JSON list of C-alpha atoms in Angstrom, two decimals:
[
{"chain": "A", "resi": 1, "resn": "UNK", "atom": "CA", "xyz": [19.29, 46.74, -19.14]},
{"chain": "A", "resi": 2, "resn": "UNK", "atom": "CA", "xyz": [19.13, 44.88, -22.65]},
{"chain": "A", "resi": 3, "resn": "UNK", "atom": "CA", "xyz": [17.94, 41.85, -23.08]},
{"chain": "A", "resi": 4, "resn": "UNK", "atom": "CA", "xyz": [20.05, 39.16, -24.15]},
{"chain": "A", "resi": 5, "resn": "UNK", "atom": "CA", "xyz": [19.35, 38.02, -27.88]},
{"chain": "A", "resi": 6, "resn": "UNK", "atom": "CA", "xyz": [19.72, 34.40, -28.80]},
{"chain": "A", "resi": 7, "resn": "UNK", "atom": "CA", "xyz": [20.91, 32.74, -31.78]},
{"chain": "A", "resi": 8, "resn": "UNK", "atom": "CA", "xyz": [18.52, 30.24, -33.97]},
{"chain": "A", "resi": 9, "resn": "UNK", "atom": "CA", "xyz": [20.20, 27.27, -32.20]},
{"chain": "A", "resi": 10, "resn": "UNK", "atom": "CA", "xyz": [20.18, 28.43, -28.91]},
{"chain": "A", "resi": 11, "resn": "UNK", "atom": "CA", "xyz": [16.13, 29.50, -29.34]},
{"chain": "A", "resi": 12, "resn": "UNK", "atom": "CA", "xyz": [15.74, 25.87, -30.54]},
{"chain": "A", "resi": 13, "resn": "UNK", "atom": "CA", "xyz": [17.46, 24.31, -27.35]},
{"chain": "A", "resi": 14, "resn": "UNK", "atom": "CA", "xyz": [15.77, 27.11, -25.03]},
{"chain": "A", "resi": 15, "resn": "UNK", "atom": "CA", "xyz": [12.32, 24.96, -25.23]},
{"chain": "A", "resi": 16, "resn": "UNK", "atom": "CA", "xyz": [13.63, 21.91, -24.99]},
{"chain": "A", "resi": 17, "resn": "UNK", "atom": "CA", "xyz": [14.80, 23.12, -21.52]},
{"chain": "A", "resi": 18, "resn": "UNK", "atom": "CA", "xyz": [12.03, 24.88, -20.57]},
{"chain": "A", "resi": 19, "resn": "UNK", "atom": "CA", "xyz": [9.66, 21.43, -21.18]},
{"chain": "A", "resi": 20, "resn": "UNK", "atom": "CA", "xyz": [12.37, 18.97, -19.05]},
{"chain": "A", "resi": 21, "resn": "UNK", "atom": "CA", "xyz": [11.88, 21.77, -16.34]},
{"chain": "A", "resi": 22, "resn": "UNK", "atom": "CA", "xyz": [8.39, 21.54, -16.40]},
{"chain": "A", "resi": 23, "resn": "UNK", "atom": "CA", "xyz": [8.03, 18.18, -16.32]},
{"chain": "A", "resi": 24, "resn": "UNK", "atom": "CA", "xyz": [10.60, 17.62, -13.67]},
{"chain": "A", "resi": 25, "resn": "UNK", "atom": "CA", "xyz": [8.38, 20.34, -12.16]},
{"chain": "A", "resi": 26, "resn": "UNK", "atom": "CA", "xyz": [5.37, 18.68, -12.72]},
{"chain": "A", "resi": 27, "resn": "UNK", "atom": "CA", "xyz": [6.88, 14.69, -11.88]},
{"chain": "A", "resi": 28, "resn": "UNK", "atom": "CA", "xyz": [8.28, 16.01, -8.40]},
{"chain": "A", "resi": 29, "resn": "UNK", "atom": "CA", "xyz": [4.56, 17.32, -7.57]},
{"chain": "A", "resi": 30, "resn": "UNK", "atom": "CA", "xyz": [2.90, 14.20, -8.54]},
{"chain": "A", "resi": 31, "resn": "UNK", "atom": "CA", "xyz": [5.55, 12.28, -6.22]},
{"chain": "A", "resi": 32, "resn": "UNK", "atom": "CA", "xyz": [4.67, 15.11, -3.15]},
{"chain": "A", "resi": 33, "resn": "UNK", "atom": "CA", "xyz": [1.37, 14.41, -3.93]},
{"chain": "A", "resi": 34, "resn": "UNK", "atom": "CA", "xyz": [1.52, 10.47, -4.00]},
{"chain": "A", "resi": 35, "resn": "UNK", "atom": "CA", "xyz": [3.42, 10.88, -0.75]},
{"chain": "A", "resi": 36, "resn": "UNK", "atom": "CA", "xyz": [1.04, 13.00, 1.05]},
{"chain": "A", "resi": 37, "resn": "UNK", "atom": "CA", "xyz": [-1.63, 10.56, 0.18]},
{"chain": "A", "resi": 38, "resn": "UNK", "atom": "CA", "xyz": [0.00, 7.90, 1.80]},
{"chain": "A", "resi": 39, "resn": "UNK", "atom": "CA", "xyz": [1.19, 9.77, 4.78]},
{"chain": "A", "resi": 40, "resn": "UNK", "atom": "CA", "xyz": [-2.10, 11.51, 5.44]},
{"chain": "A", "resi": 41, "resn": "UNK", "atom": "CA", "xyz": [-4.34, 8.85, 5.05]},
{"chain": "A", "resi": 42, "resn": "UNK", "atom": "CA", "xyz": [-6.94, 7.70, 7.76]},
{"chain": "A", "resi": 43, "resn": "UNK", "atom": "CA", "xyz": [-6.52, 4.35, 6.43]},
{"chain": "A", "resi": 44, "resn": "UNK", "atom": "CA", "xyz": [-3.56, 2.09, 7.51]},
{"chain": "A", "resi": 45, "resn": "UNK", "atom": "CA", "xyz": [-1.20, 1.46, 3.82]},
{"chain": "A", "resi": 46, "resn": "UNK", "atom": "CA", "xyz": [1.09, -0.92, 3.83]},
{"chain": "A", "resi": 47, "resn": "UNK", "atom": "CA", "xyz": [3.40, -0.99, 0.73]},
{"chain": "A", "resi": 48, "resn": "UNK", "atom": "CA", "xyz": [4.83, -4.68, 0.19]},
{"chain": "A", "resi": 49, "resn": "UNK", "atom": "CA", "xyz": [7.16, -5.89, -2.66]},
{"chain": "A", "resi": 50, "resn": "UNK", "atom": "CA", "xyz": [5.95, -9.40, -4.43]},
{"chain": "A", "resi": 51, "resn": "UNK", "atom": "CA", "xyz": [7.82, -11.47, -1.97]},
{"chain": "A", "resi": 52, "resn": "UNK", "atom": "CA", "xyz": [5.20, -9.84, 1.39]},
{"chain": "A", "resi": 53, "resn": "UNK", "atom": "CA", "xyz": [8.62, -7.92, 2.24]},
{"chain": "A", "resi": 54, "resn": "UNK", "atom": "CA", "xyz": [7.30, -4.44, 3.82]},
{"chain": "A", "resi": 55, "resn": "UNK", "atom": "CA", "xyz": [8.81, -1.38, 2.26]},
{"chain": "A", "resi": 56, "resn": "UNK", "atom": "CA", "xyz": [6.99, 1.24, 4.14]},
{"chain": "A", "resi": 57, "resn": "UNK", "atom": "CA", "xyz": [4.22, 1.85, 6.61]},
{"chain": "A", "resi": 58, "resn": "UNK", "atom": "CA", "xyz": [1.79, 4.98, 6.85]},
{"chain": "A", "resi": 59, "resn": "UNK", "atom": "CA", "xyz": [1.72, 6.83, 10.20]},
{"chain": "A", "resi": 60, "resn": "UNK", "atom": "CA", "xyz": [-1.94, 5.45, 10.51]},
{"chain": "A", "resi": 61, "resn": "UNK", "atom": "CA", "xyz": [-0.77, 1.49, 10.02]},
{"chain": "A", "resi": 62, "resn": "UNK", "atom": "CA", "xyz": [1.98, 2.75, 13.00]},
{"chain": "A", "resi": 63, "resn": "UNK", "atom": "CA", "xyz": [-1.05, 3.55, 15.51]},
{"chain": "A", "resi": 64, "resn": "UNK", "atom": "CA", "xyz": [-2.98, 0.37, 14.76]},
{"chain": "A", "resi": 65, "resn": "UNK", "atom": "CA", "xyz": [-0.23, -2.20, 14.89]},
{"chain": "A", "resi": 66, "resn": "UNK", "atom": "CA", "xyz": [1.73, -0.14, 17.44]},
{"chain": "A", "resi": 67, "resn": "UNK", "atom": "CA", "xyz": [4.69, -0.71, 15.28]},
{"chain": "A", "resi": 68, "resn": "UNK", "atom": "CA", "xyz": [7.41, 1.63, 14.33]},
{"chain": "A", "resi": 69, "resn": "UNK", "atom": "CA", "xyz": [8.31, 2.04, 10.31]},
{"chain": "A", "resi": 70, "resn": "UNK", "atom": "CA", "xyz": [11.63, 1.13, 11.46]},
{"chain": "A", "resi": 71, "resn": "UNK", "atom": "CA", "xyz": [10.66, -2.12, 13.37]},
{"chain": "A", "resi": 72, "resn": "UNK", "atom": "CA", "xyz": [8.71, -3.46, 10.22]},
{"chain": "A", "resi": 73, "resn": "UNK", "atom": "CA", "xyz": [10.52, -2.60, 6.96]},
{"chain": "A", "resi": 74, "resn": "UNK", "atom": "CA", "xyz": [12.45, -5.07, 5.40]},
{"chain": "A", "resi": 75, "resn": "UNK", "atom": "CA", "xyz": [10.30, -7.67, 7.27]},
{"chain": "A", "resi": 76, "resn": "UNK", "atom": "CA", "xyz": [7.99, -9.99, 5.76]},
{"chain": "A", "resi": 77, "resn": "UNK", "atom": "CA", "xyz": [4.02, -9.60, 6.29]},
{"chain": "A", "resi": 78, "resn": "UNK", "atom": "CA", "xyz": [4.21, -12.92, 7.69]},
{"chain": "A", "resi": 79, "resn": "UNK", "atom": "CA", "xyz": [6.17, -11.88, 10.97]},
{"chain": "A", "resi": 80, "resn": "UNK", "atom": "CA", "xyz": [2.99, -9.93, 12.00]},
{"chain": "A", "resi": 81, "resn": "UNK", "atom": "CA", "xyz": [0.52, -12.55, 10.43]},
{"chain": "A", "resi": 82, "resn": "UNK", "atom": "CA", "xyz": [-1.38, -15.57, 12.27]},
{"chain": "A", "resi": 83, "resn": "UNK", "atom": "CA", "xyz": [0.45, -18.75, 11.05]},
{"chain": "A", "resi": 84, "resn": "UNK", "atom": "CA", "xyz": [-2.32, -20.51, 9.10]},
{"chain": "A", "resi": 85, "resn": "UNK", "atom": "CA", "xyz": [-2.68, -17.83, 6.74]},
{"chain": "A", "resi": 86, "resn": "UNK", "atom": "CA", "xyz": [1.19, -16.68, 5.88]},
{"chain": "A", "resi": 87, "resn": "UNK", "atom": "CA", "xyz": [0.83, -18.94, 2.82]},
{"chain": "A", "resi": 88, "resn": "UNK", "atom": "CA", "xyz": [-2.16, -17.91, 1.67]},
{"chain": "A", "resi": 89, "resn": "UNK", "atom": "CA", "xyz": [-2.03, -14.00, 2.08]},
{"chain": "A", "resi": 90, "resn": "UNK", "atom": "CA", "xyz": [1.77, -14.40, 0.04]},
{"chain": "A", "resi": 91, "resn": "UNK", "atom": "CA", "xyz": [-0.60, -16.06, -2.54]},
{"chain": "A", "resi": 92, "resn": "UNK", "atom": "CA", "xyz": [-3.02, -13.13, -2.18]},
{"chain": "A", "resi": 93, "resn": "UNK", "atom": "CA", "xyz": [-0.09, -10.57, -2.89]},
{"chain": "A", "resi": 94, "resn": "UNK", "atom": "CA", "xyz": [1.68, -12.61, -6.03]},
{"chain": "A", "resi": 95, "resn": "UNK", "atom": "CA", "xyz": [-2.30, -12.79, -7.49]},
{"chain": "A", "resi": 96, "resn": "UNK", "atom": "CA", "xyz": [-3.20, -9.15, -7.33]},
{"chain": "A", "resi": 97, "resn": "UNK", "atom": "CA", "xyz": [-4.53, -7.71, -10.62]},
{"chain": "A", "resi": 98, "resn": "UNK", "atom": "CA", "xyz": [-5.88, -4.27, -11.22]},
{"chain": "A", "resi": 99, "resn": "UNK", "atom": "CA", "xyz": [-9.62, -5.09, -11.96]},
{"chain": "A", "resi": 100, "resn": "UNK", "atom": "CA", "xyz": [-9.94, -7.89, -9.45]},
{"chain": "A", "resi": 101, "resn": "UNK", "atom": "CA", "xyz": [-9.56, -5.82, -5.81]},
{"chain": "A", "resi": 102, "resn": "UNK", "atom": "CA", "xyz": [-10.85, -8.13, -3.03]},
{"chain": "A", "resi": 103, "resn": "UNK", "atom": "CA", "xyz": [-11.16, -7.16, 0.71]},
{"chain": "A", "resi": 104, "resn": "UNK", "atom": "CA", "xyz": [-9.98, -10.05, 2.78]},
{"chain": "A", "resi": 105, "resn": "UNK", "atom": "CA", "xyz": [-9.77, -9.95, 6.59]},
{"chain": "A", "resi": 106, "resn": "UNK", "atom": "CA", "xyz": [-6.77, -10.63, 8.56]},
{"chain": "A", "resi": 107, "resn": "UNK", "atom": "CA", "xyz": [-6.10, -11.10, 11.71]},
{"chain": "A", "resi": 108, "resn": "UNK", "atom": "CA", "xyz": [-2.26, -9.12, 12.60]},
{"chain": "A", "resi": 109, "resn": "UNK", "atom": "CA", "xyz": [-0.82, -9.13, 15.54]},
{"chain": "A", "resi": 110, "resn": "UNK", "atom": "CA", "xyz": [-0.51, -5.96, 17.19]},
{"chain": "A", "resi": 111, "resn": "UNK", "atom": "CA", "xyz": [3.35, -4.85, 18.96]},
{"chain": "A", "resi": 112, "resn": "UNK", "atom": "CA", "xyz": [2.13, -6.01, 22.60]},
{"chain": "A", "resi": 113, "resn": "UNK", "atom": "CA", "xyz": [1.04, -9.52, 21.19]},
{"chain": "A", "resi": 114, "resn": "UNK", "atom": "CA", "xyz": [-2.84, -9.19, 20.82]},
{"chain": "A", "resi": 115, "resn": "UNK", "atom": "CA", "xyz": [-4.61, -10.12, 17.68]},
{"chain": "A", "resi": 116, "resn": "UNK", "atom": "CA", "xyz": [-6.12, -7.12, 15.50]},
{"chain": "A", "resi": 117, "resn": "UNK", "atom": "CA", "xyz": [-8.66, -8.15, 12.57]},
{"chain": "A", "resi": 118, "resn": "UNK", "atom": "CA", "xyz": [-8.40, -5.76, 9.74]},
{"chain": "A", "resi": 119, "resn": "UNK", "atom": "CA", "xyz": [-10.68, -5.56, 6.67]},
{"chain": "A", "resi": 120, "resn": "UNK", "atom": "CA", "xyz": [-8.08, -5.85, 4.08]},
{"chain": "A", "resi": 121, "resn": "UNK", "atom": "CA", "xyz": [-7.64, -4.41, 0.67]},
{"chain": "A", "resi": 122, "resn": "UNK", "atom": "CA", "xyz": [-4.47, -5.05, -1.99]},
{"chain": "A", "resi": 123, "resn": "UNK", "atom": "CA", "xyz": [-3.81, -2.92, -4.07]},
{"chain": "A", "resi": 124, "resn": "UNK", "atom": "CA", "xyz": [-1.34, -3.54, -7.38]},
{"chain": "A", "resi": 125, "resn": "UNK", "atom": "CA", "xyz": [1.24, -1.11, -7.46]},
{"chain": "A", "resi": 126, "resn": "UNK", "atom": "CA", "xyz": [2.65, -0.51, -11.20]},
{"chain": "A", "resi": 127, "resn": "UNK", "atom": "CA", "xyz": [5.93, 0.58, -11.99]},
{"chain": "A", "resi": 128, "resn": "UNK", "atom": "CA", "xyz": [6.57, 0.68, -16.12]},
{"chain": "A", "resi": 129, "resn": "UNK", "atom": "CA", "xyz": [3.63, -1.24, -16.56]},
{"chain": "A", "resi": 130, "resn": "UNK", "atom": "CA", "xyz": [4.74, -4.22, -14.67]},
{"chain": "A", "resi": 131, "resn": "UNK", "atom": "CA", "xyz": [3.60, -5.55, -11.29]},
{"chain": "A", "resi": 132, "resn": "UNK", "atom": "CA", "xyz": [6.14, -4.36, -8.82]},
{"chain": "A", "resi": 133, "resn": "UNK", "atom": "CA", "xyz": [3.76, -4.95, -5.32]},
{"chain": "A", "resi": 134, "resn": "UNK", "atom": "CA", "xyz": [1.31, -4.16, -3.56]},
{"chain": "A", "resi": 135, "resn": "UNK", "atom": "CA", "xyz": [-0.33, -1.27, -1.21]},
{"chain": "A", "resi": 136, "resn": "UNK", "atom": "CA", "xyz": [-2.46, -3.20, 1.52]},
{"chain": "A", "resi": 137, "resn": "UNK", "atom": "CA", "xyz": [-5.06, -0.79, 2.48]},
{"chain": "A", "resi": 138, "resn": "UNK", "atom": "CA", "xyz": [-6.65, -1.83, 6.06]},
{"chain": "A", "resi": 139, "resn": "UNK", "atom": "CA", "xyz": [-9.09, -0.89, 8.16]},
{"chain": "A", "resi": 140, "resn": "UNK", "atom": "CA", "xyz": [-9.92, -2.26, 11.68]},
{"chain": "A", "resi": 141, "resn": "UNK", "atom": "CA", "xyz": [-12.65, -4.44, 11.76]},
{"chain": "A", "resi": 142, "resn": "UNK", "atom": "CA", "xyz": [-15.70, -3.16, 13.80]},
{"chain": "A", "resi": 143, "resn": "UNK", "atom": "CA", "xyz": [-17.22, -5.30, 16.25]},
{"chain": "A", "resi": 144, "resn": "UNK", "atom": "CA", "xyz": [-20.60, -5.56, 14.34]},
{"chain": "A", "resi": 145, "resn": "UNK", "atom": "CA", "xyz": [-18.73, -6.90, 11.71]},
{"chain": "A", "resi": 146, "resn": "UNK", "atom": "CA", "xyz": [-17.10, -9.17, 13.79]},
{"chain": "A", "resi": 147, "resn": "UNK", "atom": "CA", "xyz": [-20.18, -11.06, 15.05]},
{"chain": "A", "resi": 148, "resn": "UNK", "atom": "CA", "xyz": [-21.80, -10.68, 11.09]},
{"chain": "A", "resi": 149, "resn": "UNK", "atom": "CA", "xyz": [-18.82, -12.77, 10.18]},
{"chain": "A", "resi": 150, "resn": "UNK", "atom": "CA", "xyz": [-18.87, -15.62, 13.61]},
{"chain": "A", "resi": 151, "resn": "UNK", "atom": "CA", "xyz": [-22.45, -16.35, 12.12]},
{"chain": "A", "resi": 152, "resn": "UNK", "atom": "CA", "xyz": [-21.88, -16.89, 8.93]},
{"chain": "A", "resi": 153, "resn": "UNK", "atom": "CA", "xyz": [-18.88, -19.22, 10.12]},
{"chain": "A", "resi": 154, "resn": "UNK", "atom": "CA", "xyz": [-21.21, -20.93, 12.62]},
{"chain": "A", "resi": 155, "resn": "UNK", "atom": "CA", "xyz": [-23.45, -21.27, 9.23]},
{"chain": "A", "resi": 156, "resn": "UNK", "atom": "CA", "xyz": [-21.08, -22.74, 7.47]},
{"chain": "A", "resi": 157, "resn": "UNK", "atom": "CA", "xyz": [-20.12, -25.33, 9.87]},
{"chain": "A", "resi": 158, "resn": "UNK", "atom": "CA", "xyz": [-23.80, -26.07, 10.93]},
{"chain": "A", "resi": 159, "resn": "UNK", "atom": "CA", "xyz": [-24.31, -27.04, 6.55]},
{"chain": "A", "resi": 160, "resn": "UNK", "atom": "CA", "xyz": [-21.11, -29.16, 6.95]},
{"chain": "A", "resi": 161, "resn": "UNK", "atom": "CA", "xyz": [-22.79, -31.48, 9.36]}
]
């Protein structure tokens, strides 16, 4: 079998090829492994646009709020929020910046009506250098964290007085 000989142009266009490839190669793996970081995480990731409308859920956000992906997306955050803090989380998301990452805790309610505080993390997400939304990264609060955080509320009222 002989092997096929290009012309000058064709060798010229053959790289060209071979690089989009490549890269197309090497953007699809980045995405797989983008997605498998969300999907596999131990944390629960909620991905919100600017507006606290949920795009997706992780499987791990699904076992703590005992919501489907389906029964949350295209909802706002604030459907599964407490009331007094809707406002101020929506400010939270609009305000994200890369180098200023603050944990907040939130208390969600869970599908069957209880309340579930969550150690909460937000996350800018970037798309062409602009601020498309947000990735809210949570983790259940534990109960010693719970009580560390009635004191210092009972310490702050007690200095009010």
């Amino acid at each position: 079998m002989s092997r096929k000989k290009y012309s000058p142009t064709q060798k010229k266009r053959h790289p060209n090829i071979s690089r989009r490839l490549r890269n197309h190669i090497q953007d699809r793996s980045l995405t797989e492994m983008y997605a498998s970081l969300f999907e596999h995480n131990p944390d629960s990731i909620i991905s919100l646009n600017l507006e606290g409308v949920i795009l997706h859920i992780n499987p791990s956000a699904e076992r703590i709020l005992g919501y489907t992906s389906l029964e949350l997306e295209q909802k706002n955050i604030t459907s599964i929020l407490e009331a007094h803090i809707s406002e101020q989380v929506l400010q939270n998301i609009k305000n994200t910046e890369a180098d200023n990452q603050q944990e907040y805790i939130l208390s969600i309610y869970h599908k069957n009506g209880f309340l579930l505080d969550v150690v909460t993390k937000l996350v800018p997400i970037f798309v062409q250098n602009r601020l498309t939304g947000v990735y809210a990264i949570m983790k259940p609060l534990e109960k010693s964290e719970r009580i560390e955080n009635m004191l210092k509320e009972s310490e702050k009222r007690l200095r009010t007085l």
